[in-house]
Amino acid sequence: MVDLKPKTPLDNMVPLTIGTVTFAEIDAGPLTSMSPYLGQAGNLSDALKSAHGMTLPGPNRATGKDGARGIWFGRDQALLIGPPPHHTLAKHAALTDQTDAWATTTLTGAQATDVLARLTPLDLRDAHFKRGHTARSDLMHMNASITRLGTDTFMIMVFRSMAQTLLHDIQTAMEGVAARG
């Protein structure tokens, strides 16, 4: 019988450092989609605060910190990243496990914004896209979630099936930025 072993979307392909930028895969823990029931967004926010120490993120924002983060994931939808959802959240929202659906990565370094500028139409400069900002957007031809975690750090999520395409596109952009000097 074959001994199957779990693999991450980018298993043994990253981290990748080119120039001043590093692309890496992260184990974000469980990913849970939260869609508040009609009129329950405030109650869900209170339950999140009590159970996980963060409020429900507003549009294009992230709350919490490493290990327990909430990010806006679309209209009337947020993603809980890190802890398994506390049972009290189910009273206020539809919860769906998304852990195996997404590849979660980081792009860090002094030229990370320059690399992403080659891939997405978003203006990710510090003045417009501050720490805690998040957006769903195109990244080349993929649907992605991009969240600024720090001055030179972005969390990028794409569908798991697109992980190797993401790696290819990021690597190409990293090489182009590094070649500029």
Short mmCIF file of N, CA and C in Angstrom, two decimals:
data_model
loop_
_atom_site.label_atom_id
_atom_site.label_comp_id
_atom_site.label_asym_id
_atom_site.label_seq_id
_atom_site.Cartn_x
_atom_site.Cartn_y
_atom_site.Cartn_z
N MET A 1 0.83 -1.17 0.00
CA MET A 1 0.00 0.00 0.00
C MET A 1 0.88 1.24 0.00
N VAL A 2 0.46 2.26 -0.71
CA VAL A 2 1.19 3.52 -0.81
C VAL A 2 1.03 4.29 0.49
N ASP A 3 2.12 4.86 0.97
CA ASP A 3 2.10 5.68 2.18
C ASP A 3 1.96 7.14 1.75
N LEU A 4 0.75 7.68 1.82
CA LEU A 4 0.49 9.05 1.40
C LEU A 4 0.92 10.01 2.50
N LYS A 5 1.58 11.08 2.10
CA LYS A 5 2.02 12.10 3.04
C LYS A 5 1.45 13.44 2.62
N PRO A 6 0.95 14.21 3.57
CA PRO A 6 0.41 15.53 3.20
C PRO A 6 1.51 16.45 2.70
N LYS A 7 1.16 17.27 1.73
CA LYS A 7 2.09 18.25 1.17
C LYS A 7 1.43 19.61 1.17
N THR A 8 2.25 20.61 1.35
CA THR A 8 1.76 21.97 1.24
C THR A 8 1.71 22.34 -0.24
N PRO A 9 1.01 23.40 -0.61
CA PRO A 9 0.92 23.76 -2.03
C PRO A 9 2.26 24.01 -2.70
N LEU A 10 3.23 24.54 -1.95
CA LEU A 10 4.55 24.83 -2.52
C LEU A 10 5.64 24.00 -1.85
N ASP A 11 5.31 22.80 -1.49
CA ASP A 11 6.20 21.90 -0.75
C ASP A 11 7.59 21.82 -1.40
N ASN A 12 8.61 22.18 -0.64
CA ASN A 12 10.02 22.11 -1.05
C ASN A 12 10.39 23.01 -2.22
N MET A 13 9.55 23.97 -2.59
CA MET A 13 9.87 24.89 -3.69
C MET A 13 10.29 26.27 -3.18
N VAL A 14 9.97 26.59 -1.96
CA VAL A 14 10.28 27.89 -1.36
C VAL A 14 10.81 27.63 0.05
N PRO A 15 11.53 28.53 0.66
CA PRO A 15 11.64 29.95 0.33
C PRO A 15 12.56 30.21 -0.84
N LEU A 16 12.32 31.37 -1.45
CA LEU A 16 13.08 31.82 -2.61
C LEU A 16 13.49 33.27 -2.34
N THR A 17 14.80 33.52 -2.40
CA THR A 17 15.30 34.88 -2.20
C THR A 17 16.03 35.31 -3.47
N ILE A 18 15.63 36.45 -4.00
CA ILE A 18 16.28 37.06 -5.16
C ILE A 18 16.43 38.54 -4.84
N GLY A 19 17.65 39.03 -4.89
CA GLY A 19 17.89 40.42 -4.54
C GLY A 19 17.56 40.65 -3.07
N THR A 20 16.74 41.64 -2.80
CA THR A 20 16.38 41.98 -1.42
C THR A 20 15.04 41.39 -0.99
N VAL A 21 14.45 40.54 -1.83
CA VAL A 21 13.09 40.06 -1.58
C VAL A 21 13.08 38.55 -1.37
N THR A 22 12.28 38.12 -0.39
CA THR A 22 12.11 36.70 -0.10
C THR A 22 10.64 36.32 -0.22
N PHE A 23 10.38 35.25 -0.93
CA PHE A 23 9.03 34.69 -1.08
C PHE A 23 9.00 33.37 -0.33
N ALA A 24 8.03 33.21 0.57
CA ALA A 24 7.96 32.01 1.39
C ALA A 24 6.52 31.58 1.58
N GLU A 25 6.34 30.30 1.84
CA GLU A 25 5.04 29.75 2.19
C GLU A 25 4.94 29.74 3.70
N ILE A 26 3.76 30.02 4.22
CA ILE A 26 3.58 29.99 5.67
C ILE A 26 2.46 29.02 6.03
N ASP A 27 2.58 28.44 7.20
CA ASP A 27 1.52 27.63 7.75
C ASP A 27 0.67 28.56 8.60
N ALA A 28 -0.42 29.02 8.04
CA ALA A 28 -1.27 30.00 8.72
C ALA A 28 -2.22 29.35 9.72
N GLY A 29 -2.27 28.02 9.73
CA GLY A 29 -3.21 27.33 10.59
C GLY A 29 -4.56 27.23 9.90
N PRO A 30 -5.59 26.94 10.67
CA PRO A 30 -6.93 26.84 10.07
C PRO A 30 -7.38 28.16 9.44
N LEU A 31 -8.07 28.05 8.32
CA LEU A 31 -8.68 29.20 7.65
C LEU A 31 -10.18 28.98 7.65
N THR A 32 -10.93 29.91 8.21
CA THR A 32 -12.38 29.75 8.32
C THR A 32 -13.09 30.96 7.74
N SER A 33 -13.92 30.72 6.74
CA SER A 33 -14.74 31.78 6.17
C SER A 33 -15.90 32.06 7.13
N MET A 34 -16.14 33.35 7.38
CA MET A 34 -17.23 33.77 8.26
C MET A 34 -18.15 34.71 7.49
N SER A 35 -19.39 34.32 7.33
CA SER A 35 -20.39 35.16 6.67
C SER A 35 -21.50 35.44 7.68
N PRO A 36 -21.54 36.67 8.21
CA PRO A 36 -22.53 36.99 9.25
C PRO A 36 -23.96 36.81 8.74
N TYR A 37 -24.80 36.25 9.61
CA TYR A 37 -26.23 36.19 9.31
C TYR A 37 -26.77 37.61 9.29
N LEU A 38 -27.89 37.81 8.63
CA LEU A 38 -28.51 39.12 8.50
C LEU A 38 -28.65 39.78 9.87
N GLY A 39 -28.10 40.96 10.01
CA GLY A 39 -28.21 41.72 11.25
C GLY A 39 -27.29 41.24 12.37
N GLN A 40 -26.38 40.31 12.09
CA GLN A 40 -25.55 39.72 13.14
C GLN A 40 -24.08 40.16 13.10
N ALA A 41 -23.72 41.08 12.22
CA ALA A 41 -22.32 41.48 12.11
C ALA A 41 -21.77 42.03 13.42
N GLY A 42 -22.53 42.85 14.09
CA GLY A 42 -22.10 43.41 15.37
C GLY A 42 -21.92 42.34 16.43
N ASN A 43 -22.86 41.41 16.48
CA ASN A 43 -22.76 40.31 17.45
C ASN A 43 -21.58 39.39 17.13
N LEU A 44 -21.34 39.17 15.83
CA LEU A 44 -20.19 38.36 15.43
C LEU A 44 -18.90 39.06 15.84
N SER A 45 -18.83 40.37 15.66
CA SER A 45 -17.65 41.12 16.05
C SER A 45 -17.40 41.00 17.55
N ASP A 46 -18.47 41.11 18.35
CA ASP A 46 -18.35 40.96 19.80
C ASP A 46 -17.88 39.55 20.18
N ALA A 47 -18.43 38.55 19.51
CA ALA A 47 -18.04 37.16 19.79
C ALA A 47 -16.58 36.91 19.39
N LEU A 48 -16.15 37.48 18.27
CA LEU A 48 -14.75 37.36 17.86
C LEU A 48 -13.82 38.01 18.88
N LYS A 49 -14.22 39.18 19.38
CA LYS A 49 -13.42 39.89 20.36
C LYS A 49 -13.29 39.06 21.63
N SER A 50 -14.37 38.49 22.06
CA SER A 50 -14.36 37.68 23.28
C SER A 50 -13.57 36.39 23.10
N ALA A 51 -13.75 35.72 21.98
CA ALA A 51 -13.15 34.40 21.77
C ALA A 51 -11.71 34.46 21.25
N HIS A 52 -11.42 35.44 20.38
CA HIS A 52 -10.13 35.44 19.70
C HIS A 52 -9.35 36.76 19.81
N GLY A 53 -9.89 37.74 20.55
CA GLY A 53 -9.16 38.97 20.80
C GLY A 53 -9.09 39.94 19.63
N MET A 54 -10.03 39.84 18.71
CA MET A 54 -10.06 40.76 17.55
C MET A 54 -11.51 41.05 17.20
N THR A 55 -11.72 42.15 16.50
CA THR A 55 -13.06 42.47 16.03
C THR A 55 -13.20 42.01 14.58
N LEU A 56 -14.43 42.00 14.10
CA LEU A 56 -14.69 41.69 12.70
C LEU A 56 -14.09 42.80 11.84
N PRO A 57 -13.24 42.46 10.88
CA PRO A 57 -12.61 43.51 10.08
C PRO A 57 -13.61 44.21 9.17
N GLY A 58 -13.41 45.51 8.99
CA GLY A 58 -14.21 46.26 8.05
C GLY A 58 -13.70 46.04 6.64
N PRO A 59 -14.37 46.62 5.65
CA PRO A 59 -13.94 46.46 4.26
C PRO A 59 -12.48 46.86 4.06
N ASN A 60 -11.73 46.00 3.40
CA ASN A 60 -10.33 46.23 3.06
C ASN A 60 -9.42 46.42 4.27
N ARG A 61 -9.77 45.76 5.38
CA ARG A 61 -8.96 45.86 6.59
C ARG A 61 -8.72 44.47 7.18
N ALA A 62 -7.67 44.40 7.99
CA ALA A 62 -7.34 43.19 8.75
C ALA A 62 -7.30 43.56 10.23
N THR A 63 -7.63 42.62 11.08
CA THR A 63 -7.56 42.82 12.53
C THR A 63 -6.77 41.66 13.13
N GLY A 64 -6.43 41.80 14.39
CA GLY A 64 -5.69 40.74 15.07
C GLY A 64 -4.21 40.82 14.78
N LYS A 65 -3.52 39.69 15.00
CA LYS A 65 -2.07 39.63 14.80
C LYS A 65 -1.68 38.21 14.43
N ASP A 66 -0.38 37.97 14.25
CA ASP A 66 0.07 36.62 13.92
C ASP A 66 -0.50 35.61 14.91
N GLY A 67 -0.98 34.53 14.39
CA GLY A 67 -1.56 33.48 15.23
C GLY A 67 -3.07 33.58 15.36
N ALA A 68 -3.62 34.77 15.20
CA ALA A 68 -5.07 34.97 15.25
C ALA A 68 -5.38 36.26 14.50
N ARG A 69 -5.69 36.13 13.24
CA ARG A 69 -5.92 37.30 12.39
C ARG A 69 -7.26 37.16 11.69
N GLY A 70 -7.93 38.28 11.50
CA GLY A 70 -9.15 38.33 10.71
C GLY A 70 -8.90 39.25 9.53
N ILE A 71 -9.26 38.81 8.32
CA ILE A 71 -9.12 39.70 7.17
C ILE A 71 -10.44 39.78 6.42
N TRP A 72 -10.72 40.97 5.91
CA TRP A 72 -11.88 41.16 5.05
C TRP A 72 -11.63 40.32 3.81
N PHE A 73 -12.65 39.58 3.38
CA PHE A 73 -12.46 38.66 2.28
C PHE A 73 -13.50 38.86 1.18
N GLY A 74 -14.26 39.92 1.27
CA GLY A 74 -15.29 40.21 0.29
C GLY A 74 -16.51 40.76 1.00
N ARG A 75 -17.49 41.17 0.23
CA ARG A 75 -18.70 41.75 0.82
C ARG A 75 -19.35 40.75 1.78
N ASP A 76 -19.58 41.20 3.00
CA ASP A 76 -20.21 40.38 4.05
C ASP A 76 -19.47 39.07 4.28
N GLN A 77 -18.16 39.10 4.17
CA GLN A 77 -17.36 37.90 4.39
C GLN A 77 -16.00 38.28 4.96
N ALA A 78 -15.57 37.50 5.94
CA ALA A 78 -14.23 37.68 6.52
C ALA A 78 -13.61 36.30 6.66
N LEU A 79 -12.29 36.28 6.81
CA LEU A 79 -11.57 35.03 6.96
C LEU A 79 -10.85 35.06 8.30
N LEU A 80 -11.11 34.06 9.13
CA LEU A 80 -10.41 33.88 10.39
C LEU A 80 -9.21 33.01 10.11
N ILE A 81 -8.02 33.52 10.42
CA ILE A 81 -6.76 32.83 10.13
C ILE A 81 -6.05 32.51 11.44
N GLY A 82 -5.73 31.26 11.64
CA GLY A 82 -4.95 30.88 12.81
C GLY A 82 -5.66 29.91 13.71
N PRO A 83 -6.53 30.41 14.57
CA PRO A 83 -7.19 29.49 15.51
C PRO A 83 -8.42 28.82 14.90
N PRO A 84 -8.76 27.64 15.38
CA PRO A 84 -10.06 27.08 14.99
C PRO A 84 -11.15 28.00 15.54
N PRO A 85 -12.25 28.15 14.83
CA PRO A 85 -13.29 29.08 15.30
C PRO A 85 -13.93 28.60 16.59
N HIS A 86 -14.11 29.51 17.50
CA HIS A 86 -14.80 29.20 18.76
C HIS A 86 -16.26 28.88 18.43
N HIS A 87 -16.84 27.95 19.16
CA HIS A 87 -18.22 27.50 18.87
C HIS A 87 -19.24 28.63 18.95
N THR A 88 -18.97 29.71 19.69
CA THR A 88 -19.94 30.80 19.82
C THR A 88 -20.11 31.58 18.52
N LEU A 89 -19.13 31.50 17.62
CA LEU A 89 -19.22 32.24 16.36
C LEU A 89 -20.34 31.70 15.48
N ALA A 90 -20.64 30.42 15.61
CA ALA A 90 -21.66 29.78 14.76
C ALA A 90 -23.06 30.33 15.02
N LYS A 91 -23.29 30.97 16.15
CA LYS A 91 -24.59 31.58 16.43
C LYS A 91 -24.83 32.81 15.56
N HIS A 92 -23.76 33.41 15.08
CA HIS A 92 -23.86 34.70 14.40
C HIS A 92 -23.44 34.68 12.94
N ALA A 93 -22.86 33.54 12.49
CA ALA A 93 -22.35 33.51 11.12
C ALA A 93 -22.29 32.09 10.59
N ALA A 94 -22.36 31.98 9.27
CA ALA A 94 -22.09 30.71 8.61
C ALA A 94 -20.57 30.55 8.56
N LEU A 95 -20.07 29.42 9.04
CA LEU A 95 -18.64 29.16 9.11
C LEU A 95 -18.30 28.03 8.15
N THR A 96 -17.25 28.23 7.36
CA THR A 96 -16.84 27.22 6.39
C THR A 96 -15.33 27.06 6.45
N ASP A 97 -14.87 25.83 6.63
CA ASP A 97 -13.44 25.56 6.65
C ASP A 97 -12.86 25.75 5.25
N GLN A 98 -11.84 26.59 5.14
CA GLN A 98 -11.19 26.89 3.86
C GLN A 98 -9.70 26.50 3.88
N THR A 99 -9.28 25.78 4.90
CA THR A 99 -7.86 25.51 5.12
C THR A 99 -7.16 24.92 3.91
N ASP A 100 -7.76 23.94 3.27
CA ASP A 100 -7.09 23.28 2.15
C ASP A 100 -7.35 23.95 0.81
N ALA A 101 -8.09 25.04 0.81
CA ALA A 101 -8.44 25.69 -0.45
C ALA A 101 -7.44 26.76 -0.89
N TRP A 102 -6.59 27.22 0.03
CA TRP A 102 -5.75 28.38 -0.25
C TRP A 102 -4.28 28.08 -0.02
N ALA A 103 -3.43 28.71 -0.81
CA ALA A 103 -1.99 28.74 -0.58
C ALA A 103 -1.69 30.08 0.08
N THR A 104 -1.04 30.05 1.23
CA THR A 104 -0.76 31.27 1.98
C THR A 104 0.74 31.51 1.98
N THR A 105 1.14 32.68 1.51
CA THR A 105 2.55 33.00 1.33
C THR A 105 2.85 34.39 1.87
N THR A 106 4.15 34.68 2.00
CA THR A 106 4.57 36.03 2.33
C THR A 106 5.61 36.48 1.33
N LEU A 107 5.64 37.77 1.10
CA LEU A 107 6.65 38.41 0.29
C LEU A 107 7.25 39.50 1.16
N THR A 108 8.56 39.40 1.44
CA THR A 108 9.19 40.35 2.35
C THR A 108 10.45 40.91 1.71
N GLY A 109 10.78 42.11 2.13
CA GLY A 109 12.02 42.74 1.67
C GLY A 109 11.79 44.16 1.22
N ALA A 110 12.90 44.88 1.12
CA ALA A 110 12.85 46.30 0.80
C ALA A 110 12.18 46.60 -0.54
N GLN A 111 12.23 45.66 -1.48
CA GLN A 111 11.64 45.89 -2.79
C GLN A 111 10.37 45.06 -3.03
N ALA A 112 9.75 44.59 -1.96
CA ALA A 112 8.53 43.78 -2.11
C ALA A 112 7.43 44.55 -2.83
N THR A 113 7.29 45.83 -2.52
CA THR A 113 6.27 46.65 -3.18
C THR A 113 6.56 46.77 -4.68
N ASP A 114 7.83 46.89 -5.03
CA ASP A 114 8.21 46.98 -6.45
C ASP A 114 7.89 45.68 -7.19
N VAL A 115 8.11 44.55 -6.52
CA VAL A 115 7.79 43.25 -7.13
C VAL A 115 6.29 43.16 -7.39
N LEU A 116 5.49 43.50 -6.38
CA LEU A 116 4.04 43.41 -6.54
C LEU A 116 3.51 44.42 -7.55
N ALA A 117 4.19 45.54 -7.72
CA ALA A 117 3.76 46.55 -8.70
C ALA A 117 3.78 45.99 -10.12
N ARG A 118 4.58 44.97 -10.36
CA ARG A 118 4.63 44.32 -11.67
C ARG A 118 3.51 43.32 -11.88
N LEU A 119 2.78 43.00 -10.80
CA LEU A 119 1.82 41.91 -10.86
C LEU A 119 0.37 42.30 -10.61
N THR A 120 0.14 43.41 -9.94
CA THR A 120 -1.23 43.77 -9.56
C THR A 120 -1.49 45.25 -9.85
N PRO A 121 -2.73 45.61 -10.16
CA PRO A 121 -3.06 47.01 -10.41
C PRO A 121 -3.19 47.84 -9.13
N LEU A 122 -3.12 47.21 -7.96
CA LEU A 122 -3.26 47.94 -6.71
C LEU A 122 -2.09 48.87 -6.46
N ASP A 123 -2.36 50.02 -5.86
CA ASP A 123 -1.30 50.92 -5.42
C ASP A 123 -0.93 50.50 -4.01
N LEU A 124 0.16 49.77 -3.87
CA LEU A 124 0.56 49.20 -2.59
C LEU A 124 1.60 50.03 -1.85
N ARG A 125 1.86 51.25 -2.31
CA ARG A 125 2.80 52.10 -1.61
C ARG A 125 2.28 52.41 -0.22
N ASP A 126 3.22 52.63 0.72
CA ASP A 126 2.87 52.88 2.13
C ASP A 126 1.82 53.96 2.32
N ALA A 127 1.87 54.99 1.52
CA ALA A 127 0.94 56.11 1.69
C ALA A 127 -0.51 55.71 1.40
N HIS A 128 -0.72 54.68 0.59
CA HIS A 128 -2.07 54.29 0.19
C HIS A 128 -2.51 52.94 0.77
N PHE A 129 -1.57 52.08 1.06
CA PHE A 129 -1.89 50.72 1.50
C PHE A 129 -1.04 50.46 2.74
N LYS A 130 -1.58 50.87 3.88
CA LYS A 130 -0.84 50.82 5.13
C LYS A 130 -0.93 49.43 5.79
N ARG A 131 -0.16 49.25 6.84
CA ARG A 131 -0.24 48.00 7.61
C ARG A 131 -1.68 47.78 8.06
N GLY A 132 -2.18 46.56 7.88
CA GLY A 132 -3.56 46.25 8.23
C GLY A 132 -4.54 46.44 7.09
N HIS A 133 -4.07 46.93 5.94
CA HIS A 133 -4.93 47.04 4.77
C HIS A 133 -4.90 45.71 4.02
N THR A 134 -6.01 45.37 3.41
CA THR A 134 -6.10 44.14 2.63
C THR A 134 -7.00 44.39 1.43
N ALA A 135 -6.81 43.61 0.39
CA ALA A 135 -7.65 43.76 -0.81
C ALA A 135 -7.72 42.44 -1.55
N ARG A 136 -8.84 42.22 -2.18
CA ARG A 136 -8.98 41.12 -3.14
C ARG A 136 -8.75 41.77 -4.51
N SER A 137 -7.86 41.19 -5.28
CA SER A 137 -7.51 41.80 -6.56
C SER A 137 -6.92 40.76 -7.49
N ASP A 138 -6.65 41.20 -8.70
CA ASP A 138 -5.90 40.38 -9.65
C ASP A 138 -4.44 40.39 -9.26
N LEU A 139 -3.80 39.26 -9.42
CA LEU A 139 -2.35 39.16 -9.33
C LEU A 139 -1.96 38.40 -10.58
N MET A 140 -1.50 39.15 -11.57
CA MET A 140 -1.39 38.65 -12.95
C MET A 140 -2.80 38.24 -13.37
N HIS A 141 -3.04 36.98 -13.62
CA HIS A 141 -4.37 36.54 -14.06
C HIS A 141 -5.08 35.72 -12.98
N MET A 142 -4.56 35.77 -11.74
CA MET A 142 -5.15 35.00 -10.64
C MET A 142 -5.94 35.91 -9.71
N ASN A 143 -6.93 35.33 -9.07
CA ASN A 143 -7.65 35.99 -8.00
C ASN A 143 -6.81 35.84 -6.74
N ALA A 144 -6.53 36.94 -6.04
CA ALA A 144 -5.67 36.89 -4.87
C ALA A 144 -6.19 37.78 -3.77
N SER A 145 -5.75 37.48 -2.56
CA SER A 145 -5.94 38.34 -1.41
C SER A 145 -4.56 38.83 -1.01
N ILE A 146 -4.40 40.15 -0.91
CA ILE A 146 -3.11 40.74 -0.56
C ILE A 146 -3.31 41.58 0.70
N THR A 147 -2.51 41.30 1.73
CA THR A 147 -2.62 41.99 3.01
C THR A 147 -1.24 42.49 3.41
N ARG A 148 -1.17 43.77 3.80
CA ARG A 148 0.10 44.30 4.30
C ARG A 148 0.21 43.95 5.78
N LEU A 149 1.27 43.21 6.12
CA LEU A 149 1.52 42.82 7.51
C LEU A 149 2.53 43.73 8.19
N GLY A 150 3.36 44.39 7.42
CA GLY A 150 4.38 45.27 7.96
C GLY A 150 4.91 46.15 6.86
N THR A 151 5.90 46.97 7.18
CA THR A 151 6.44 47.93 6.22
C THR A 151 6.85 47.26 4.91
N ASP A 152 7.57 46.15 5.01
CA ASP A 152 8.06 45.46 3.82
C ASP A 152 7.56 44.01 3.75
N THR A 153 6.38 43.75 4.31
CA THR A 153 5.87 42.38 4.36
C THR A 153 4.41 42.33 3.91
N PHE A 154 4.15 41.43 2.95
CA PHE A 154 2.80 41.21 2.46
C PHE A 154 2.45 39.73 2.59
N MET A 155 1.20 39.46 2.97
CA MET A 155 0.68 38.10 2.92
C MET A 155 -0.14 38.01 1.64
N ILE A 156 0.15 36.98 0.85
CA ILE A 156 -0.55 36.78 -0.42
C ILE A 156 -1.20 35.42 -0.38
N MET A 157 -2.49 35.38 -0.69
CA MET A 157 -3.24 34.12 -0.73
C MET A 157 -3.83 33.95 -2.12
N VAL A 158 -3.66 32.76 -2.68
CA VAL A 158 -4.29 32.40 -3.95
C VAL A 158 -4.89 31.01 -3.78
N PHE A 159 -5.77 30.65 -4.70
CA PHE A 159 -6.31 29.30 -4.66
C PHE A 159 -5.17 28.30 -4.70
N ARG A 160 -5.29 27.25 -3.94
CA ARG A 160 -4.24 26.23 -3.85
C ARG A 160 -3.81 25.74 -5.23
N SER A 161 -4.76 25.58 -6.13
CA SER A 161 -4.45 25.06 -7.46
C SER A 161 -3.58 26.03 -8.28
N MET A 162 -3.46 27.28 -7.82
CA MET A 162 -2.68 28.29 -8.54
C MET A 162 -1.33 28.57 -7.88
N ALA A 163 -0.95 27.78 -6.88
CA ALA A 163 0.26 28.06 -6.12
C ALA A 163 1.52 28.07 -6.98
N GLN A 164 1.67 27.10 -7.87
CA GLN A 164 2.88 27.05 -8.70
C GLN A 164 2.89 28.19 -9.72
N THR A 165 1.73 28.59 -10.19
CA THR A 165 1.65 29.75 -11.08
C THR A 165 2.06 31.00 -10.32
N LEU A 166 1.61 31.13 -9.08
CA LEU A 166 2.02 32.26 -8.25
C LEU A 166 3.53 32.28 -8.10
N LEU A 167 4.12 31.14 -7.78
CA LEU A 167 5.57 31.06 -7.63
C LEU A 167 6.27 31.52 -8.92
N HIS A 168 5.81 31.05 -10.06
CA HIS A 168 6.42 31.44 -11.34
C HIS A 168 6.32 32.95 -11.56
N ASP A 169 5.13 33.50 -11.35
CA ASP A 169 4.93 34.94 -11.60
C ASP A 169 5.73 35.80 -10.62
N ILE A 170 5.74 35.41 -9.34
CA ILE A 170 6.51 36.15 -8.33
C ILE A 170 8.01 36.07 -8.65
N GLN A 171 8.48 34.88 -9.00
CA GLN A 171 9.90 34.72 -9.32
C GLN A 171 10.31 35.58 -10.51
N THR A 172 9.50 35.60 -11.53
CA THR A 172 9.78 36.43 -12.72
C THR A 172 9.85 37.89 -12.34
N ALA A 173 8.91 38.36 -11.52
CA ALA A 173 8.90 39.76 -11.09
C ALA A 173 10.09 40.06 -10.18
N MET A 174 10.44 39.12 -9.30
CA MET A 174 11.60 39.32 -8.43
C MET A 174 12.88 39.45 -9.25
N GLU A 175 13.02 38.60 -10.27
CA GLU A 175 14.20 38.67 -11.13
C GLU A 175 14.26 40.00 -11.88
N GLY A 176 13.12 40.48 -12.35
CA GLY A 176 13.07 41.75 -13.05
C GLY A 176 13.46 42.93 -12.15
N VAL A 177 12.96 42.92 -10.94
CA VAL A 177 13.30 44.01 -9.99
C VAL A 177 14.77 43.93 -9.61
N ALA A 178 15.27 42.73 -9.35
CA ALA A 178 16.69 42.57 -8.98
C ALA A 178 17.61 42.99 -10.12
N ALA A 179 17.21 42.77 -11.34
CA ALA A 179 18.04 43.12 -12.50
C ALA A 179 18.19 44.64 -12.65
N ARG A 180 17.23 45.39 -12.11
CA ARG A 180 17.32 46.85 -12.19
C ARG A 180 18.45 47.38 -11.32
N GLY A 181 18.83 46.60 -10.32
CA GLY A 181 19.94 46.99 -9.44
C GLY A 181 19.55 47.73 -8.23
#
